[in-house]
Amino acid sequence: MDKSKRFTTGEIIKRENITHDLWKIWLKIDEKFTFDPGQYCTVGYEGIERPYSIASSPEEDLVELFIELVPEPDGILTPLLYNLYEGEKVTLRKRAKGLFKFQNDFENQIMLTTVTGIAPIVSMMRSNNLDKSKHNIWIYEGASYIDEFGYLEELIGLSNNNKNINFVPTCSRPDDPKNRDWNGMTGRVNDIFFDVFKDINDANKDNTIIYACGHPEMVSDIAEKYSEKYTFIEEKFWTA
Ligand SMILES: Cc1cc2nc3c(=O)[nH]c(=O)nc-3n(C[C@H](O)[C@H](O)[C@H](O)COP(=O)(O)OP(=O)(O)OC[C@H]3O[C@@H](n4cnc5c(N)ncnc54)[C@H](O)[C@@H]3O)c2cc1C
């Protein structure tokens, strides 16, 4: 098959380093690129391709990604992407993919994420084409270190400005000196969201959905505990 039919090009227009191993890039795509909030794109460089959830909303001009470095020798694409700055180009499959999308039918939306797993949720929250006003939304984000919360200010602002949206970042290593300034929630994300279920009891199970995205152990743990009782969708970023 003619490669040009499947691939397009994304130019890095902006890059922001978040920590020594986390960064964001904004891509200008060569041609019209459509996706639904929550979906992922397939990025390639030197013929190596990996999926990345899109953090921007479809209404934005640039496609924003939030990436974690997996150092060599394990990581293959991320050590290459890590060295790319403004002006450099990656390939993109023309079609975005994924079923991890906002499910409008559920009044209660519980979204559990770790570090880069927040990306598809940010896309959903930014998109004006999704009406979130009639939903109760809880966004939980877990990280070992507080500087790994890539969208902290944006999501705190969203939560402060919308009574129906609650953002709960939680730090799993509160005793580490790097986290000494943290006075928010502590613990692993899969252990701390149970207070939500004080309000969501069995009577609500038909109008409640749980999303889990990011670290495979967190996702598996939540799936094991809740997927039989509640509608559940997941996106594991790698296999444990
Ligand atoms: C649907 C989907 C969406 C994704 N979205 C994102 C995203 O938004 N941001 C992002 O950074 N990554 C995302 N990933 C992971 C991404 O596709 C790559 O696997 C990752 O960037 C590592 O690529 P690599 O080529 O360097 O290493 P790989 O060759 O992909 O992986 C090397 C090894 O590291 C493991 N691994 C992969 N990622 C991690 C990690 N973060 N921490 C620890 N071990 C890991 C793999 O299981 C494998 O054993 C997503 C994956 C999927 C399936």
Short mmCIF file of C-alpha atoms and ligand atoms in Angstrom, two decimals:
data_model
loop_
_atom_site.label_atom_id
_atom_site.label_comp_id
_atom_site.label_asym_id
_atom_site.label_seq_id
_atom_site.Cartn_x
_atom_site.Cartn_y
_atom_site.Cartn_z
CA MET A 1 0.00 0.00 0.00
CA ASP A 2 1.16 3.50 -0.80
CA LYS A 3 2.65 4.80 2.46
CA SER A 4 1.45 8.35 1.83
CA LYS A 5 -2.11 7.12 2.16
CA ARG A 6 -1.54 6.00 5.76
CA PHE A 7 0.92 8.55 7.12
CA THR A 8 1.06 12.24 7.59
CA THR A 9 3.66 14.45 9.27
CA GLY A 10 3.64 16.35 12.54
CA GLU A 11 6.06 19.20 13.15
CA ILE A 12 7.00 19.99 16.73
CA ILE A 13 5.92 23.58 17.18
CA LYS A 14 6.48 23.73 20.92
CA ARG A 15 8.08 21.57 23.61
CA GLU A 16 7.88 21.94 27.38
CA ASN A 17 9.96 19.84 29.75
CA ILE A 18 7.97 18.98 32.88
CA THR A 19 10.59 16.90 34.74
CA HIS A 20 13.84 15.18 33.71
CA ASP A 21 11.75 12.37 32.13
CA LEU A 22 8.38 13.92 31.31
CA TRP A 23 7.66 16.41 28.60
CA LYS A 24 4.91 17.81 26.39
CA ILE A 25 5.02 18.45 22.68
CA TRP A 26 2.62 20.29 20.41
CA LEU A 27 2.43 19.03 16.84
CA LYS A 28 1.23 20.85 13.76
CA ILE A 29 -0.20 18.16 11.52
CA ASP A 30 0.33 18.44 7.79
CA GLU A 31 -3.26 17.73 6.97
CA LYS A 32 -6.64 17.76 8.70
CA PHE A 33 -6.45 15.38 11.63
CA THR A 34 -9.70 14.36 13.27
CA PHE A 35 -10.18 12.51 16.55
CA ASP A 36 -12.57 12.21 19.44
CA PRO A 37 -11.47 13.35 22.90
CA GLY A 38 -9.84 10.38 24.65
CA GLN A 39 -8.42 8.78 21.51
CA TYR A 40 -4.77 8.20 20.71
CA CYS A 41 -2.58 8.88 17.72
CA THR A 42 0.25 6.72 16.42
CA VAL A 43 3.54 8.60 16.35
CA GLY A 44 6.62 7.40 14.51
CA TYR A 45 10.26 8.35 14.14
CA GLU A 46 12.83 6.50 12.08
CA GLY A 47 10.19 3.88 11.35
CA ILE A 48 9.45 3.09 15.03
CA GLU A 49 5.85 3.74 16.03
CA ARG A 50 4.00 3.93 19.34
CA PRO A 51 0.51 5.06 20.40
CA TYR A 52 0.10 8.30 22.40
CA SER A 53 -3.11 9.59 23.92
CA ILE A 54 -3.95 13.09 22.79
CA ALA A 55 -4.20 15.74 25.50
CA SER A 56 -5.49 18.56 23.33
CA SER A 57 -9.12 18.84 22.33
CA PRO A 58 -10.20 18.38 18.70
CA GLU A 59 -11.00 22.11 18.58
CA GLU A 60 -7.35 23.09 19.12
CA ASP A 61 -5.01 23.75 16.19
CA LEU A 62 -2.12 21.69 17.54
CA VAL A 63 -2.06 18.11 18.79
CA GLU A 64 -0.64 18.04 22.31
CA LEU A 65 1.07 14.96 23.77
CA PHE A 66 2.38 14.27 27.28
CA ILE A 67 5.24 11.77 27.13
CA GLU A 68 7.30 9.83 29.65
CA LEU A 69 10.83 8.69 28.84
CA VAL A 70 11.48 4.97 29.14
CA PRO A 71 15.29 4.99 29.23
CA GLU A 72 17.41 2.72 27.07
CA PRO A 73 17.83 -0.19 26.80
CA ASP A 74 14.11 -0.82 27.49
CA GLY A 75 12.70 2.23 25.75
CA ILE A 76 13.03 2.41 21.99
CA LEU A 77 11.00 5.33 20.65
CA THR A 78 10.99 7.61 23.69
CA PRO A 79 14.80 8.01 23.83
CA LEU A 80 14.57 9.21 20.22
CA LEU A 81 11.58 11.50 20.83
CA TYR A 82 13.32 12.89 23.90
CA ASN A 83 15.94 14.51 21.68
CA LEU A 84 13.45 16.20 19.36
CA TYR A 85 12.76 19.90 19.71
CA GLU A 86 10.95 22.65 17.82
CA GLY A 87 11.15 22.32 14.04
CA GLU A 88 11.71 18.57 13.97
CA LYS A 89 9.16 16.21 12.45
CA VAL A 90 7.56 12.89 13.33
CA THR A 91 5.21 10.71 11.34
CA LEU A 92 1.59 10.25 12.30
CA ARG A 93 -0.87 7.61 11.19
CA LYS A 94 -3.72 9.49 9.58
CA ARG A 95 -6.36 7.81 11.69
CA ALA A 96 -6.70 8.37 15.42
CA LYS A 97 -7.93 5.31 17.27
CA GLY A 98 -9.31 4.10 20.58
CA LEU A 99 -12.52 3.46 22.44
CA PHE A 100 -11.48 5.33 25.58
CA LYS A 101 -13.96 8.14 25.01
CA PHE A 102 -16.37 10.22 27.08
CA GLN A 103 -19.49 8.18 27.75
CA ASN A 104 -22.28 10.70 27.86
CA ASP A 105 -24.97 8.35 29.16
CA PHE A 106 -23.62 8.10 32.69
CA GLU A 107 -24.43 10.73 35.29
CA ASN A 108 -21.52 9.78 37.58
CA GLN A 109 -18.11 9.71 35.96
CA ILE A 110 -15.12 8.47 37.96
CA MET A 111 -11.82 8.89 36.15
CA LEU A 112 -8.68 7.29 37.58
CA THR A 113 -5.31 8.07 36.08
CA THR A 114 -1.57 7.94 36.70
CA VAL A 115 0.90 10.57 35.42
CA THR A 116 0.68 10.60 31.57
CA GLY A 117 -2.63 8.72 31.82
CA ILE A 118 -4.24 12.07 32.52
CA ALA A 119 -3.82 13.06 28.83
CA PRO A 120 -7.08 11.65 27.40
CA ILE A 121 -9.04 13.07 30.34
CA VAL A 122 -7.58 16.53 29.71
CA SER A 123 -8.76 16.24 26.11
CA MET A 124 -12.27 15.33 27.28
CA MET A 125 -12.35 18.19 29.79
CA ARG A 126 -11.11 20.75 27.27
CA SER A 127 -13.54 19.80 24.54
CA ASN A 128 -16.45 22.23 24.30
CA ASN A 129 -18.29 19.77 22.10
CA LEU A 130 -18.86 17.48 25.07
CA ASP A 131 -21.51 18.78 27.43
CA LYS A 132 -20.26 17.89 30.89
CA SER A 133 -22.64 20.11 32.81
CA LYS A 134 -25.10 17.36 33.67
CA HIS A 135 -22.51 14.96 35.01
CA ASN A 136 -20.80 14.52 38.35
CA ILE A 137 -17.16 14.07 37.47
CA TRP A 138 -14.33 12.95 39.74
CA ILE A 139 -10.83 13.00 38.26
CA TYR A 140 -8.18 11.23 40.32
CA GLU A 141 -4.54 11.44 39.30
CA GLY A 142 -1.79 9.52 41.05
CA ALA A 143 1.93 10.23 40.89
CA SER A 144 5.00 9.30 42.89
CA TYR A 145 6.36 12.86 42.78
CA ILE A 146 4.34 16.03 42.78
CA ASP A 147 6.17 17.54 39.82
CA GLU A 148 4.73 14.73 37.68
CA PHE A 149 1.24 16.27 37.73
CA GLY A 150 1.45 17.73 34.24
CA TYR A 151 -1.88 19.57 34.29
CA LEU A 152 -2.19 20.48 37.96
CA GLU A 153 -3.08 24.15 37.60
CA GLU A 154 -5.44 23.59 34.68
CA LEU A 155 -7.36 20.86 36.46
CA ILE A 156 -7.48 22.67 39.81
CA GLY A 157 -8.88 25.68 37.91
CA LEU A 158 -11.45 23.49 36.18
CA SER A 159 -12.48 21.97 39.49
CA ASN A 160 -12.71 25.37 41.21
CA ASN A 161 -14.86 26.78 38.41
CA ASN A 162 -17.25 23.84 38.04
CA LYS A 163 -19.17 22.54 41.02
CA ASN A 164 -19.76 19.21 39.29
CA ILE A 165 -16.06 18.53 38.56
CA ASN A 166 -13.71 17.37 41.32
CA PHE A 167 -10.01 16.97 40.69
CA VAL A 168 -8.04 14.98 43.25
CA PRO A 169 -4.29 14.67 42.68
CA THR A 170 -2.69 12.18 45.06
CA CYS A 171 0.97 11.65 45.87
CA SER A 172 1.99 8.05 46.56
CA ARG A 173 5.37 8.88 48.17
CA PRO A 174 4.58 11.70 50.59
CA ASP A 175 7.68 10.98 52.72
CA ASP A 176 10.11 11.55 49.90
CA PRO A 177 11.99 14.85 50.39
CA LYS A 178 11.00 15.87 46.83
CA ASN A 179 7.37 15.95 47.98
CA ARG A 180 7.83 17.93 51.19
CA ASP A 181 5.73 20.86 49.96
CA TRP A 182 2.72 18.66 49.25
CA ASN A 183 -0.32 19.12 51.45
CA GLY A 184 -2.86 17.38 49.24
CA MET A 185 -4.14 13.82 49.23
CA THR A 186 -1.62 11.03 49.72
CA GLY A 187 -1.68 7.35 48.75
CA ARG A 188 -1.96 5.33 45.59
CA VAL A 189 -4.75 6.39 43.29
CA ASN A 190 -6.41 2.98 43.34
CA ASP A 191 -6.56 3.05 47.15
CA ILE A 192 -7.87 6.52 47.79
CA PHE A 193 -10.98 7.10 45.72
CA PHE A 194 -13.25 4.93 47.81
CA ASP A 195 -14.80 7.90 49.57
CA VAL A 196 -16.63 8.65 46.33
CA PHE A 197 -18.47 5.40 46.79
CA LYS A 198 -20.00 6.68 50.00
CA ASP A 199 -22.25 8.72 47.73
CA ILE A 200 -22.43 6.26 44.89
CA ASN A 201 -24.05 3.20 46.31
CA ASP A 202 -25.63 0.23 44.63
CA ALA A 203 -28.65 2.27 43.58
CA ASN A 204 -26.38 4.33 41.30
CA LYS A 205 -24.53 1.56 39.64
CA ASP A 206 -26.44 1.85 36.38
CA ASN A 207 -25.62 5.52 35.97
CA THR A 208 -21.98 5.32 37.03
CA ILE A 209 -18.96 4.71 34.83
CA ILE A 210 -15.36 4.20 35.88
CA TYR A 211 -12.47 5.04 33.58
CA ALA A 212 -8.90 3.92 34.32
CA CYS A 213 -5.91 5.05 32.28
CA GLY A 214 -2.15 4.76 32.60
CA HIS A 215 -0.14 2.39 34.79
CA PRO A 216 -1.22 -1.20 34.04
CA GLU A 217 -1.18 -2.30 37.68
CA MET A 218 -3.52 0.51 38.70
CA VAL A 219 -5.82 -0.27 35.78
CA SER A 220 -5.86 -4.02 36.53
CA ASP A 221 -6.54 -3.44 40.21
CA ILE A 222 -9.52 -1.21 39.48
CA ALA A 223 -10.79 -3.60 36.81
CA GLU A 224 -10.62 -6.50 39.24
CA LYS A 225 -12.55 -4.64 41.94
CA TYR A 226 -15.16 -2.74 39.94
CA SER A 227 -15.58 -3.91 36.37
CA GLU A 228 -18.22 -6.46 37.17
CA LYS A 229 -20.43 -4.06 39.04
CA TYR A 230 -19.91 -0.82 37.15
CA THR A 231 -19.49 0.07 33.53
CA PHE A 232 -15.74 0.26 33.13
CA ILE A 233 -13.40 1.38 30.36
CA GLU A 234 -9.64 1.21 30.42
CA GLU A 235 -6.51 2.26 28.60
CA LYS A 236 -3.34 0.49 29.73
CA PHE A 237 -0.25 2.33 28.53
CA TRP A 238 1.96 -0.73 28.70
CA THR A 239 1.89 -4.33 29.87
CA ALA A 240 3.11 -5.02 33.39
C1 LIG B 1 -3.37 3.41 23.89
C2 LIG B 1 -2.03 3.87 24.43
C3 LIG B 1 -1.82 5.20 24.70
C4 LIG B 1 -0.59 5.62 25.21
N1 LIG B 1 -0.42 6.93 25.53
C5 LIG B 1 0.75 7.35 26.07
C6 LIG B 1 0.92 8.71 26.47
O1 LIG B 1 0.02 9.55 26.34
N2 LIG B 1 2.14 9.06 26.99
C7 LIG B 1 3.16 8.16 27.14
O2 LIG B 1 4.24 8.55 27.61
N3 LIG B 1 3.00 6.87 26.78
C8 LIG B 1 1.84 6.44 26.25
N4 LIG B 1 1.70 5.13 25.87
C9 LIG B 1 2.89 4.25 25.90
C10 LIG B 1 3.68 4.44 24.59
O3 LIG B 1 2.94 3.89 23.51
C11 LIG B 1 5.05 3.75 24.61
O4 LIG B 1 4.93 2.40 24.98
C12 LIG B 1 5.99 4.45 25.59
O5 LIG B 1 6.15 5.80 25.22
C13 LIG B 1 7.38 3.79 25.58
O6 LIG B 1 7.85 3.72 24.27
P1 LIG B 1 9.30 3.13 23.97
O7 LIG B 1 9.37 2.79 22.52
O8 LIG B 1 10.36 4.04 24.48
O9 LIG B 1 9.35 1.81 24.83
P2 LIG B 1 8.53 0.47 24.47
O10 LIG B 1 9.33 -0.35 23.53
O11 LIG B 1 7.14 0.82 24.07
O12 LIG B 1 8.49 -0.19 25.87
C14 LIG B 1 9.66 -0.69 26.50
C15 LIG B 1 9.27 -1.34 27.81
O13 LIG B 1 8.83 -0.34 28.74
C16 LIG B 1 7.49 -0.59 29.14
N5 LIG B 1 6.87 0.75 29.26
C17 LIG B 1 6.25 1.47 28.30
N6 LIG B 1 5.87 2.67 28.78
C18 LIG B 1 6.28 2.69 30.07
C19 LIG B 1 6.20 3.66 31.10
N7 LIG B 1 5.62 4.86 30.92
N8 LIG B 1 6.74 3.37 32.30
C20 LIG B 1 7.34 2.17 32.51
N9 LIG B 1 7.44 1.20 31.58
C21 LIG B 1 6.93 1.48 30.38
C22 LIG B 1 6.89 -1.48 28.06
O14 LIG B 1 5.87 -2.30 28.54
C23 LIG B 1 8.09 -2.32 27.64
O15 LIG B 1 8.32 -3.36 28.54
C24 LIG B 1 0.47 4.68 25.40
C25 LIG B 1 0.25 3.34 25.10
C26 LIG B 1 -0.98 2.92 24.64
C27 LIG B 1 -1.19 1.45 24.36
#
